[in-house]
C-alpha positions as YAML, in Angstrom:
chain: A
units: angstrom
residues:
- id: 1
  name: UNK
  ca: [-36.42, 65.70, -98.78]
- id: 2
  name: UNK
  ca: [-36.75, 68.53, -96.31]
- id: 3
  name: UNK
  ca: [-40.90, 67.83, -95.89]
- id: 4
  name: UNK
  ca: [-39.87, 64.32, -95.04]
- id: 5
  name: UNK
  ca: [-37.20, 65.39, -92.84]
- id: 6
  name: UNK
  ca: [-39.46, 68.02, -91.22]
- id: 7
  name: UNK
  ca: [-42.36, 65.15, -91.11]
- id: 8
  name: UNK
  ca: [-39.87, 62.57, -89.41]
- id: 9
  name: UNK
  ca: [-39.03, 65.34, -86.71]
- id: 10
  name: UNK
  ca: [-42.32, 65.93, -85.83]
- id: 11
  name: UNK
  ca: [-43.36, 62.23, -85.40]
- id: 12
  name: UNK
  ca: [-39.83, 62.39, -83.03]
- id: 13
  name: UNK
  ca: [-41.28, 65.10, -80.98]
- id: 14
  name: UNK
  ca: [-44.48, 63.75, -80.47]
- id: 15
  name: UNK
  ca: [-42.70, 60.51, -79.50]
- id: 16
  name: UNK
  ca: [-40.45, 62.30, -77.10]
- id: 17
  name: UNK
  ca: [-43.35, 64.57, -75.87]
- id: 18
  name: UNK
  ca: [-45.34, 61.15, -75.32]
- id: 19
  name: UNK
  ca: [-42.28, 59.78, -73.38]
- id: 20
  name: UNK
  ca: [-42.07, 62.52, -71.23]
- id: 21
  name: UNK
  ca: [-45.95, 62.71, -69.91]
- id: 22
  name: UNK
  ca: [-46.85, 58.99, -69.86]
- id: 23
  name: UNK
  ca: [-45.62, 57.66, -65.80]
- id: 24
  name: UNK
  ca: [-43.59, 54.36, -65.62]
- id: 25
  name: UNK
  ca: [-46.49, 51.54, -64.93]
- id: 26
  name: UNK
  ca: [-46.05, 50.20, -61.32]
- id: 27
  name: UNK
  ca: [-46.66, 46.53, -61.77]
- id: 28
  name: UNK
  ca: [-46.71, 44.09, -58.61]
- id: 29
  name: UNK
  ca: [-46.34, 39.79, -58.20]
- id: 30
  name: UNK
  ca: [-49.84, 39.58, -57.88]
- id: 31
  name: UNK
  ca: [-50.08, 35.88, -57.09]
- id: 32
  name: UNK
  ca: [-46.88, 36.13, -54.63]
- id: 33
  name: UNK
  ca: [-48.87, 39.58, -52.82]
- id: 34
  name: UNK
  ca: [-52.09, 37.30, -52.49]
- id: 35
  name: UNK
  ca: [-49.99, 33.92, -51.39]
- id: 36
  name: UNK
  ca: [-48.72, 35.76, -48.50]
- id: 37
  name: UNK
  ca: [-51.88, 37.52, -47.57]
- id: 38
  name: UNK
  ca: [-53.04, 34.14, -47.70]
- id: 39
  name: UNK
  ca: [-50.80, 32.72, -45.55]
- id: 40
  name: UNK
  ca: [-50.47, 35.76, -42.65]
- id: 41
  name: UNK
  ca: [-54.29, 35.20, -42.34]
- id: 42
  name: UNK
  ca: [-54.41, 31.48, -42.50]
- id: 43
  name: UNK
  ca: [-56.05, 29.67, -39.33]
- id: 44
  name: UNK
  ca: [-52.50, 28.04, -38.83]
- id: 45
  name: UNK
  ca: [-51.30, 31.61, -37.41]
- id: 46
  name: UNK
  ca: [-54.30, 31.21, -34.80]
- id: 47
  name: UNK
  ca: [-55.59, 35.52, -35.82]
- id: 48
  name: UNK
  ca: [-51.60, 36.58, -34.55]
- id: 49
  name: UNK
  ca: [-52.78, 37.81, -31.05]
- id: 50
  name: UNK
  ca: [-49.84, 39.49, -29.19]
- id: 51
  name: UNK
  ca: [-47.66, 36.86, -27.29]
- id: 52
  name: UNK
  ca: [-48.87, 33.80, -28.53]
- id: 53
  name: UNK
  ca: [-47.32, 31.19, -31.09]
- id: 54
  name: UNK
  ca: [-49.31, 32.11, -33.62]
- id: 55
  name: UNK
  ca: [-47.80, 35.47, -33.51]
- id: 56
  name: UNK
  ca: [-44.19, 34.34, -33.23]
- id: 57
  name: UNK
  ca: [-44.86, 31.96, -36.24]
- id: 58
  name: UNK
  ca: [-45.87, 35.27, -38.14]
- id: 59
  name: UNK
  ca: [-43.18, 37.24, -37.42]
- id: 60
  name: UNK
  ca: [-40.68, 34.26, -38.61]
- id: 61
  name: UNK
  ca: [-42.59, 34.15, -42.06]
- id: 62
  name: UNK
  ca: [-42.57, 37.54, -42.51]
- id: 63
  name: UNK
  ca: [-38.86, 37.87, -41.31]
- id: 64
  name: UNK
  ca: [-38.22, 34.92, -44.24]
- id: 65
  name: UNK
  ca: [-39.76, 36.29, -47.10]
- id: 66
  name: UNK
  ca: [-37.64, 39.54, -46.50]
- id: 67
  name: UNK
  ca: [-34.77, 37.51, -46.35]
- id: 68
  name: UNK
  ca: [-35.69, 35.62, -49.61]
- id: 69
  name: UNK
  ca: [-36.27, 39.20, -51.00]
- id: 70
  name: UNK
  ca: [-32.50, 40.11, -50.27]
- id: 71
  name: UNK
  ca: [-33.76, 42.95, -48.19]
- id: 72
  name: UNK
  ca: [-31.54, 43.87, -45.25]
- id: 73
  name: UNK
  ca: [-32.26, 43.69, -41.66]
- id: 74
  name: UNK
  ca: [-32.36, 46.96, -39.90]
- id: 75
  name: UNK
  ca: [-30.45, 45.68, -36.77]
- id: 76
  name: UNK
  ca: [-26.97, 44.34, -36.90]
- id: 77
  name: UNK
  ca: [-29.09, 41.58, -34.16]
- id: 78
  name: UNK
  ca: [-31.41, 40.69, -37.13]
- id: 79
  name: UNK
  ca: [-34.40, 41.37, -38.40]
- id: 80
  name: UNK
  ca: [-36.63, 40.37, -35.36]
- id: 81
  name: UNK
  ca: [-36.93, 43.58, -33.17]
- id: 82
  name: UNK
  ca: [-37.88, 41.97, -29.91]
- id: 83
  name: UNK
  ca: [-39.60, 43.77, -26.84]
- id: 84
  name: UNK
  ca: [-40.69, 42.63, -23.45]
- id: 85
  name: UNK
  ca: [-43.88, 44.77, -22.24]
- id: 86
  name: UNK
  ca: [-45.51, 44.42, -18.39]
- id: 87
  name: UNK
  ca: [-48.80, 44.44, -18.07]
- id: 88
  name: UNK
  ca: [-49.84, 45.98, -15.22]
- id: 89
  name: UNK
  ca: [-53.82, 46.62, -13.27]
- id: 90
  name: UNK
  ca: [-56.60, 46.84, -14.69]
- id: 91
  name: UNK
  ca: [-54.92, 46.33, -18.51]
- id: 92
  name: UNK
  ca: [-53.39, 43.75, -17.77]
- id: 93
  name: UNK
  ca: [-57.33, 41.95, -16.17]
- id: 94
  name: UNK
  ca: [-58.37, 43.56, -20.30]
- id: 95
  name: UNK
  ca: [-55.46, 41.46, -22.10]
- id: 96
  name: UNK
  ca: [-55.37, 38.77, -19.46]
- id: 97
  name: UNK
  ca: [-58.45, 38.53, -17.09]
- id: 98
  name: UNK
  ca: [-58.46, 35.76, -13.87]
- id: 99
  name: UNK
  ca: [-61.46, 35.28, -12.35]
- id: 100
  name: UNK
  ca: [-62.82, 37.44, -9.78]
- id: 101
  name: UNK
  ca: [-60.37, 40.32, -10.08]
- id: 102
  name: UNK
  ca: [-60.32, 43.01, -6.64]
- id: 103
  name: UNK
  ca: [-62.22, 46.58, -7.12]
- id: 104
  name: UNK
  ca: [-58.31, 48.21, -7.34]
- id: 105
  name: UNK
  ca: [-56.74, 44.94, -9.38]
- id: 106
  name: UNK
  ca: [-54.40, 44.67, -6.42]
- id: 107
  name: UNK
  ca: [-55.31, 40.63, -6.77]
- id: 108
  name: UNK
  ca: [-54.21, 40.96, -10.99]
- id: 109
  name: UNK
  ca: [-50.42, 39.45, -11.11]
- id: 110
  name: UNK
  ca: [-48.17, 41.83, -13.77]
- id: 111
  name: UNK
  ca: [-47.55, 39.52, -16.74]
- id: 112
  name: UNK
  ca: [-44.49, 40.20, -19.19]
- id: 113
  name: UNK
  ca: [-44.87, 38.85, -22.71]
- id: 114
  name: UNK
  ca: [-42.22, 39.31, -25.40]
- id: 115
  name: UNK
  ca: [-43.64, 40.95, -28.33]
- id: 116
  name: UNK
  ca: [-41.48, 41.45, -31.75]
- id: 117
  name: UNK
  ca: [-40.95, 43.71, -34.77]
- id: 118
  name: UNK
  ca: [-40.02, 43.06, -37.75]
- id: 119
  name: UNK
  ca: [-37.69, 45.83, -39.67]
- id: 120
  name: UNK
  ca: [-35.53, 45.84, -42.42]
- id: 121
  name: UNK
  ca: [-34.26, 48.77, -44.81]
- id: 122
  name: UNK
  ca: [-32.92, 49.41, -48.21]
- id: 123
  name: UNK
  ca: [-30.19, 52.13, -48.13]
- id: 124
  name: UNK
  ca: [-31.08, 55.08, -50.28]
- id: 125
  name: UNK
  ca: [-29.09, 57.90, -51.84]
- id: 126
  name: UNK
  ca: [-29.66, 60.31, -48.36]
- id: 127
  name: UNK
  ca: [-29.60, 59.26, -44.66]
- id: 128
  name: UNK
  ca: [-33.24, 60.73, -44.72]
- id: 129
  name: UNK
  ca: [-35.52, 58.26, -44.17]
- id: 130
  name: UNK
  ca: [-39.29, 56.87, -44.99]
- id: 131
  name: UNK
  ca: [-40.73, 54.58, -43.38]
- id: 132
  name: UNK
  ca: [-43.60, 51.89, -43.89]
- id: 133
  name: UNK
  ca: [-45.70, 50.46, -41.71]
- id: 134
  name: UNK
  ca: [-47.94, 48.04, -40.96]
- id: 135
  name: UNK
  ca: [-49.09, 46.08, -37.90]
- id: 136
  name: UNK
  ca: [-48.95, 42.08, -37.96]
- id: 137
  name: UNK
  ca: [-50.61, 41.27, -34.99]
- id: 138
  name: UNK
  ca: [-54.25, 40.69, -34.43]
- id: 139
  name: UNK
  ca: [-57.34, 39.65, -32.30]
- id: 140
  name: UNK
  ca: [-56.50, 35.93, -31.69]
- id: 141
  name: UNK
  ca: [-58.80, 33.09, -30.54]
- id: 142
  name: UNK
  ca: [-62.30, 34.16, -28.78]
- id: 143
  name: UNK
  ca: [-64.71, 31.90, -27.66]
- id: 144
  name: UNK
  ca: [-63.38, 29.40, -29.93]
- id: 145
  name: UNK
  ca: [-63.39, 31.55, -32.96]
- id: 146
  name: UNK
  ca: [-60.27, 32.35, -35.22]
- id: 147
  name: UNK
  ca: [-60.39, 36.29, -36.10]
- id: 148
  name: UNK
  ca: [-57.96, 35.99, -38.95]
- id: 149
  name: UNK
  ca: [-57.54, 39.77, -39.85]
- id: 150
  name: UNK
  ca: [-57.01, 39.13, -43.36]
- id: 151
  name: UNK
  ca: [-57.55, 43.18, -44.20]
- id: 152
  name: UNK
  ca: [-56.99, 43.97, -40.52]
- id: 153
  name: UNK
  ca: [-53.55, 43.94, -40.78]
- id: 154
  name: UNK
  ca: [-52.16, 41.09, -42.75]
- id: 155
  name: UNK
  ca: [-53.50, 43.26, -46.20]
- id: 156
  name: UNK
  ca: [-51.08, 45.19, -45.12]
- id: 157
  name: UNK
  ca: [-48.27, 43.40, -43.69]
- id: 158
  name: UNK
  ca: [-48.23, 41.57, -47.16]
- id: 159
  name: UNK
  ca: [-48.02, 44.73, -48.82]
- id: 160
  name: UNK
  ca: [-45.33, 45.89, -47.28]
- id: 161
  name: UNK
  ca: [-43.16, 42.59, -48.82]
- id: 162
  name: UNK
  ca: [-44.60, 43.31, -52.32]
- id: 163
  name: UNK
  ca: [-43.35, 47.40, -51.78]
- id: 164
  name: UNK
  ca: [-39.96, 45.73, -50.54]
- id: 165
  name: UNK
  ca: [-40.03, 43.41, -53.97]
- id: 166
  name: UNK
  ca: [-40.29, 46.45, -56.03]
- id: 167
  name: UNK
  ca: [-37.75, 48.67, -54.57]
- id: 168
  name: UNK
  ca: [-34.82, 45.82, -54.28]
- id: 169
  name: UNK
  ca: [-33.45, 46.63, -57.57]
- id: 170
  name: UNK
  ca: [-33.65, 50.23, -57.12]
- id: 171
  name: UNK
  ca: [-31.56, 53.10, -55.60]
- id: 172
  name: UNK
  ca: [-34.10, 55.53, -53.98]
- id: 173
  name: UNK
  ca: [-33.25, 58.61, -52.63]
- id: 174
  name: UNK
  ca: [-34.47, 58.03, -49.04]
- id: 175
  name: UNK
  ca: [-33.54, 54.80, -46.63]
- id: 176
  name: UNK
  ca: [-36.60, 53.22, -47.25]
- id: 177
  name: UNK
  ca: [-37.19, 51.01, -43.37]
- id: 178
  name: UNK
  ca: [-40.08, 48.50, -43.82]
- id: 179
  name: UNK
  ca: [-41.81, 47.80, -40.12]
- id: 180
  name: UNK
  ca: [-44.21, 45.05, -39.36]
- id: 181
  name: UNK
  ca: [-44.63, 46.11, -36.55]
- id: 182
  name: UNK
  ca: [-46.74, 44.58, -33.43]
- id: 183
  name: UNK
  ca: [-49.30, 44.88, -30.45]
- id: 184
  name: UNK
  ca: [-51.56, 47.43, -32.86]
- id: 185
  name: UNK
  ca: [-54.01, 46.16, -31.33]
- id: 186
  name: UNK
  ca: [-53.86, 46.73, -27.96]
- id: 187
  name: UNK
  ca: [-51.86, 50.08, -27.95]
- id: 188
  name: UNK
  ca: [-49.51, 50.60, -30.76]
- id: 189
  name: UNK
  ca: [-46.92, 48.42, -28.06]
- id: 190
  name: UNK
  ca: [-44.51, 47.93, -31.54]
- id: 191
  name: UNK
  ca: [-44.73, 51.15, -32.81]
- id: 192
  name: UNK
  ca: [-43.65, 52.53, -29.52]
- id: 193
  name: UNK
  ca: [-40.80, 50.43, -28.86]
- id: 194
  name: UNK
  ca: [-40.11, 50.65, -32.53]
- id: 195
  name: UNK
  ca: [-39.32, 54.63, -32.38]
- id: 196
  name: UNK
  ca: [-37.79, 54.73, -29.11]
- id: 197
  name: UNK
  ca: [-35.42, 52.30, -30.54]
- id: 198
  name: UNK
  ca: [-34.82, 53.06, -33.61]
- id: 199
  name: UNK
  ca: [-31.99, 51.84, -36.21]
- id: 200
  name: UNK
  ca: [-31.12, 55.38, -37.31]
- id: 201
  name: UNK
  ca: [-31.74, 59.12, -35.92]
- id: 202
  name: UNK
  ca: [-35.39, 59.55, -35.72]
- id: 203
  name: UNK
  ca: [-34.48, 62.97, -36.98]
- id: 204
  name: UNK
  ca: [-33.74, 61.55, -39.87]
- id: 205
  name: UNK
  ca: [-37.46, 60.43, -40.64]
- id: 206
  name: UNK
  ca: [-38.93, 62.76, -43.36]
- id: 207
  name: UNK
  ca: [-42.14, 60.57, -43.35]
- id: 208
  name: UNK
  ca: [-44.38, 57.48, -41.79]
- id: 209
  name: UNK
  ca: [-46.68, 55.85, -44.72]
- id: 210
  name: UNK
  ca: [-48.48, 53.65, -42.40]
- id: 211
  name: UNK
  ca: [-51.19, 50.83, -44.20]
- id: 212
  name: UNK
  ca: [-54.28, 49.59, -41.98]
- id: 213
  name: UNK
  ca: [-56.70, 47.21, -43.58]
- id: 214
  name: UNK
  ca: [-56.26, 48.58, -47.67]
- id: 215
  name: UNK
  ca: [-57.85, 45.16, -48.87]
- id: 216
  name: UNK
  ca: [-61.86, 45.77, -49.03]
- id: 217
  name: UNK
  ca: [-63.25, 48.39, -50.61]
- id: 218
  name: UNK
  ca: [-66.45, 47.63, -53.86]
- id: 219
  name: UNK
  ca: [-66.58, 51.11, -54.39]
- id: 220
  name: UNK
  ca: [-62.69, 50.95, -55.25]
- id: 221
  name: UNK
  ca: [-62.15, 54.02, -52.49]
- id: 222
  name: UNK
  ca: [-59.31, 54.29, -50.73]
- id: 223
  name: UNK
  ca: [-58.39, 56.98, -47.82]
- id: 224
  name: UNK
  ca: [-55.17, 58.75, -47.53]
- id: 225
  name: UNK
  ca: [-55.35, 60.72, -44.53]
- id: 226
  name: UNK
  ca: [-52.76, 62.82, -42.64]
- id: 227
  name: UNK
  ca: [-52.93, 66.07, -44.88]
- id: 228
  name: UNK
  ca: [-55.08, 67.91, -42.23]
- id: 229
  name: UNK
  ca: [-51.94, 67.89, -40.01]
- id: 230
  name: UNK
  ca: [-49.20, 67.77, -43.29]
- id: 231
  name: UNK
  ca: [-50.90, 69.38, -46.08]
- id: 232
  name: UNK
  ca: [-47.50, 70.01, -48.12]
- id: 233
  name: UNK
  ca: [-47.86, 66.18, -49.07]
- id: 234
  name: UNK
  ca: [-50.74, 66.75, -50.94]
- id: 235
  name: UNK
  ca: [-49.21, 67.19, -54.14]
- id: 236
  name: UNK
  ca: [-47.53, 63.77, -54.31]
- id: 237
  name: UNK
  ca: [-51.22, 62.52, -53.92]
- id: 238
  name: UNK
  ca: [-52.69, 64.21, -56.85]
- id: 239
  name: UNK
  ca: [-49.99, 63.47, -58.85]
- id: 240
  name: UNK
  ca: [-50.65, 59.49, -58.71]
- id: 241
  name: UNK
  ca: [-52.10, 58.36, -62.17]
- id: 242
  name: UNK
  ca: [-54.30, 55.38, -60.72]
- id: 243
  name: UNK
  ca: [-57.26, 54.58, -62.70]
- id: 244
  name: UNK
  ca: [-58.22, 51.94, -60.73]
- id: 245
  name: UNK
  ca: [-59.01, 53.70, -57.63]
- id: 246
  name: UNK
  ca: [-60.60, 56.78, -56.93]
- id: 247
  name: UNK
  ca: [-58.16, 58.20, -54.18]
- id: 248
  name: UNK
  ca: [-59.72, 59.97, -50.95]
- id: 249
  name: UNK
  ca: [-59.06, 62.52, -48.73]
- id: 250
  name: UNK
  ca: [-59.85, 63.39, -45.15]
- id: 251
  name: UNK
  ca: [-60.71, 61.46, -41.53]
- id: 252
  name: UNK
  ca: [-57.76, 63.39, -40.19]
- id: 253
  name: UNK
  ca: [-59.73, 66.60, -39.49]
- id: 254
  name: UNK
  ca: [-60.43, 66.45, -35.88]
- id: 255
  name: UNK
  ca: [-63.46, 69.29, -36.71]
- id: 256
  name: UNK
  ca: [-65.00, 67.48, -39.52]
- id: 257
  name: UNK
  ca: [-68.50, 66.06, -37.73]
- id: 258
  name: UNK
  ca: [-69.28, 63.71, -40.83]
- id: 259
  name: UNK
  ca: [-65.95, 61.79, -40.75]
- id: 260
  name: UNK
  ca: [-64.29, 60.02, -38.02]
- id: 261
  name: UNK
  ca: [-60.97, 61.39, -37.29]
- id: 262
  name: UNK
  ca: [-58.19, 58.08, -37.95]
- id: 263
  name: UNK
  ca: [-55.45, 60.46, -36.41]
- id: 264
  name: UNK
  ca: [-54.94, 58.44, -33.33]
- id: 265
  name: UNK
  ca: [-56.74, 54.82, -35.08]
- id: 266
  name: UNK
  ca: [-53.43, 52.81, -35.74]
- id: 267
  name: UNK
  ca: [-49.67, 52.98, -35.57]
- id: 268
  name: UNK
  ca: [-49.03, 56.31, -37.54]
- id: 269
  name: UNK
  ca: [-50.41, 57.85, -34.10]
- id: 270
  name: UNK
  ca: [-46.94, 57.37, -32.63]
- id: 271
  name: UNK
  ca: [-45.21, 59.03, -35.26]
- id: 272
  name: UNK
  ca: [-47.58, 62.17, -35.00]
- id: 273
  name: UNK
  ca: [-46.54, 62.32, -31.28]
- id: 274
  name: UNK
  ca: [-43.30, 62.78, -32.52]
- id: 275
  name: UNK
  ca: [-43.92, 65.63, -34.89]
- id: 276
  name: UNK
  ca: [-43.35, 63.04, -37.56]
- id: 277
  name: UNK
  ca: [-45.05, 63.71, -40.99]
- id: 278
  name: UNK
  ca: [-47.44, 60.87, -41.67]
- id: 279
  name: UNK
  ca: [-49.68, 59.71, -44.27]
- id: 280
  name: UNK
  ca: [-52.36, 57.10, -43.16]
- id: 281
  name: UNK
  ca: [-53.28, 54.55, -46.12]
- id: 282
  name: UNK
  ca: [-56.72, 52.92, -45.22]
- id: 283
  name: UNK
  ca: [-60.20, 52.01, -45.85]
- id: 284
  name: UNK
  ca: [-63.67, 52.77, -44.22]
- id: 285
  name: UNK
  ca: [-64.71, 49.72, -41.53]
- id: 286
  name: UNK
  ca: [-66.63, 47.40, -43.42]
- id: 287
  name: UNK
  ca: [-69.22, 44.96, -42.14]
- id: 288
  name: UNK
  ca: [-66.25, 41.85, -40.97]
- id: 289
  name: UNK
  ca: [-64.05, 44.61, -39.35]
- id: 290
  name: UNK
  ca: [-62.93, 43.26, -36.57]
- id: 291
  name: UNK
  ca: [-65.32, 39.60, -36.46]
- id: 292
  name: UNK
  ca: [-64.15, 36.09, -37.31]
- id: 293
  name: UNK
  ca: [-65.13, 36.84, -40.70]
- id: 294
  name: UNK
  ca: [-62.42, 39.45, -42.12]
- id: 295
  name: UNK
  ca: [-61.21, 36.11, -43.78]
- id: 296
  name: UNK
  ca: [-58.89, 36.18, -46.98]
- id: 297
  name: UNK
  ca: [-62.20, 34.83, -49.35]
- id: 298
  name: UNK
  ca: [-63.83, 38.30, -48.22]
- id: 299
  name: UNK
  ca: [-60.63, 40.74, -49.44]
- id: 300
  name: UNK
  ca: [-61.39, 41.97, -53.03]
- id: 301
  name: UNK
  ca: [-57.81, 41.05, -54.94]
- id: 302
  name: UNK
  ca: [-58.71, 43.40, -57.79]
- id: 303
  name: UNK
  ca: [-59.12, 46.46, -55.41]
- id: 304
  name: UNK
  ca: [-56.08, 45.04, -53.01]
- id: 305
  name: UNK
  ca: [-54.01, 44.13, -55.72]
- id: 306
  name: UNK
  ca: [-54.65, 47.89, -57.08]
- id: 307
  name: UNK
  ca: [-54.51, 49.63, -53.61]
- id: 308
  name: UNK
  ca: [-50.75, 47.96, -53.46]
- id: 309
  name: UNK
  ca: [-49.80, 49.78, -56.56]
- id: 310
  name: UNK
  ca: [-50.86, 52.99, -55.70]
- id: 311
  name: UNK
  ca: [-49.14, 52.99, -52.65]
- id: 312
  name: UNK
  ca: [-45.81, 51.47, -54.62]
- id: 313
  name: UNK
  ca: [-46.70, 55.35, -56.92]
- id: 314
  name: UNK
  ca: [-46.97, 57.28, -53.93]
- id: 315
  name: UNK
  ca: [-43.80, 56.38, -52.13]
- id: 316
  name: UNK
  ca: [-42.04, 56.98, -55.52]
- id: 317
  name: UNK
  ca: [-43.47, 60.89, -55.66]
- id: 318
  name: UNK
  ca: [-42.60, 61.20, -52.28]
- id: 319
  name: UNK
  ca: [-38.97, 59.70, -52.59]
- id: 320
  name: UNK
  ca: [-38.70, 62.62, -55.23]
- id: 321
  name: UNK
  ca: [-40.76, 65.14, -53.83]
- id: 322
  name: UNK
  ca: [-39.27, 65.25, -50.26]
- id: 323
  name: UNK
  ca: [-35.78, 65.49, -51.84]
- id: 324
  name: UNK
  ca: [-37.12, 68.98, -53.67]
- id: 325
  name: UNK
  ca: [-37.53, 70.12, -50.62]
- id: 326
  name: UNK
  ca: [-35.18, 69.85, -48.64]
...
């Protein structure tokens, strides 16, 4: 009786000890993730250019499906940050040219559009906070020509409901503040107005994960960078179990000739102004960056679908990891 007693408690052990090593599997809606990518970059939202209907229509959608989500608004106003910006000279002839502007653009009338936001949160454990990020806006209509940004941002802006769907049911230890945030494009306009206006302390922000075009990559590669500037987050990175994706460092080292430096490329840029930790989720430019053909029949699903859950693993170490330290 004692062998099969000691044989029983060794079978236990290695159960427990099997337990203990194997990570929880992060597992995503896949068809709801791709239905909204679907729909950001559908022609109807006219490639979500800064100021135009299109635009507006995007940030209602994206506003509704965190509703439907039961995610909270960060604002007691709502979920729709909204921000007038002036444009002013010669950027305002870039955004909005007349014909046969003057050598100073003394001729070039200032032109306020209302841009918008769109933030909610889920209240963690802590008043620290993380925040995601991702830009909704895009290129618009040229020369007749939808530019849809189907990786360029709405990969992203789709990911961040499908990150928001995962943690609903959960008590993190950080405020986690989702931000589809707009005018990327021409300036980080969102991001700005976003930080200067924040729903809680910005003091309070332990970390920016920021996602720019994570839906296109064959060789299954996908960029973190920001650990030039913050290399104390590195750890939570190795740690992710991914099998699907080989994870990448770098483009953040402003010394490193054979990469380009993404440090300044999207809206993470304003939170390193701030001395705010960020990592930078992100692919290399591929040949649609940027044309009327970054489409949603060009994203690969299996590497998007797969990027989504990495970055669901990664905000889960860091939730943990940032709580260590403090």
């Amino acid at each position: 009786m004692k062998k099969y007693f000691f044989l029983f408690s060794c079978i236990a052990l290695v159960l427990a000890c099997k337990t203990q090593i194997t990570p929880e599997t992060v597992s995503i809606d896949k068809e709801k993730l791709l239905y909204n990518l679907k729909v950001i970059s559908h022609d109807s939202m006219q490639g979500r250019f800064f100021g135009t209907e299109g635009n507006y229509k995007t940030q209602q959608y994206v506003a509704d499906q965190f509703k439907a989500l039961g995610i909270a608004p960060a604002f007691a106003s709502g979920s729709i940050q909204q921000f007038p910006h002036t444009f002013k000279g010669k950027f305002r002839q870039c955004i909005y040219p007349i014909a046969n502007p003057a050598e100073d653009y003394s001729n070039v009338p200032d032109t306020t559009v209302t841009g918008g936001n769109v933030v909610t949160m889920i209240k963690g454990k802590s008043d620290k906070a993380i925040v995601i990020t991702a830009h909704l806006d895009h290129l618009g209509i040229k020369n007749g020509e939808i530019f849809n940004g189907a990786d360029d941002d709405a990969s992203g802006t789709a990911a961040l409901l499908a990150i928001a769907d995962h943690f609903k049911n959960k008590f993190p230890n950080h405020t986690l503040i989702f931000a589809a945030v707009d005018a990327e494009e021409i300036g980080s306009l969102g991001a700005d107005y976003l930080l200067n206006n924040f729903p809680i302390a910005i003091e309070n922000i332990a970390l920016n994960i920021n996602m720019d075009m994570i839906g296109r990559n064959d060789a299954f590669q996908l960029y973190a960078a920001g650990l030039y500037h913050n290399p104390h987050l590195r750890q939570p990175l190795d740690n992710i179990k991914s099998a699907q994706i080989e994870l990448l460092y770098g483009h953040d080292d402003p010394n490193d000739v054979a990469k380009a430096d993404w440090t300044f490329s999207s809206d993470h840029r304003i939170f390193h102004k701030k001395q705010i930790p960020f990592i930078y989720f992100g692919v290399e430019d591929h040949k649609d960056y940027h044309r009327p053909t970054d489409t949603y029949d060009n994203i690969n699903t299996a590497f998007y679908v797969s990027a989504v859950e990495l970055i669901i693993e990664a905000i889960e170490n860091y939730d943990s990891f940032l709580m260590d330290e403090v």
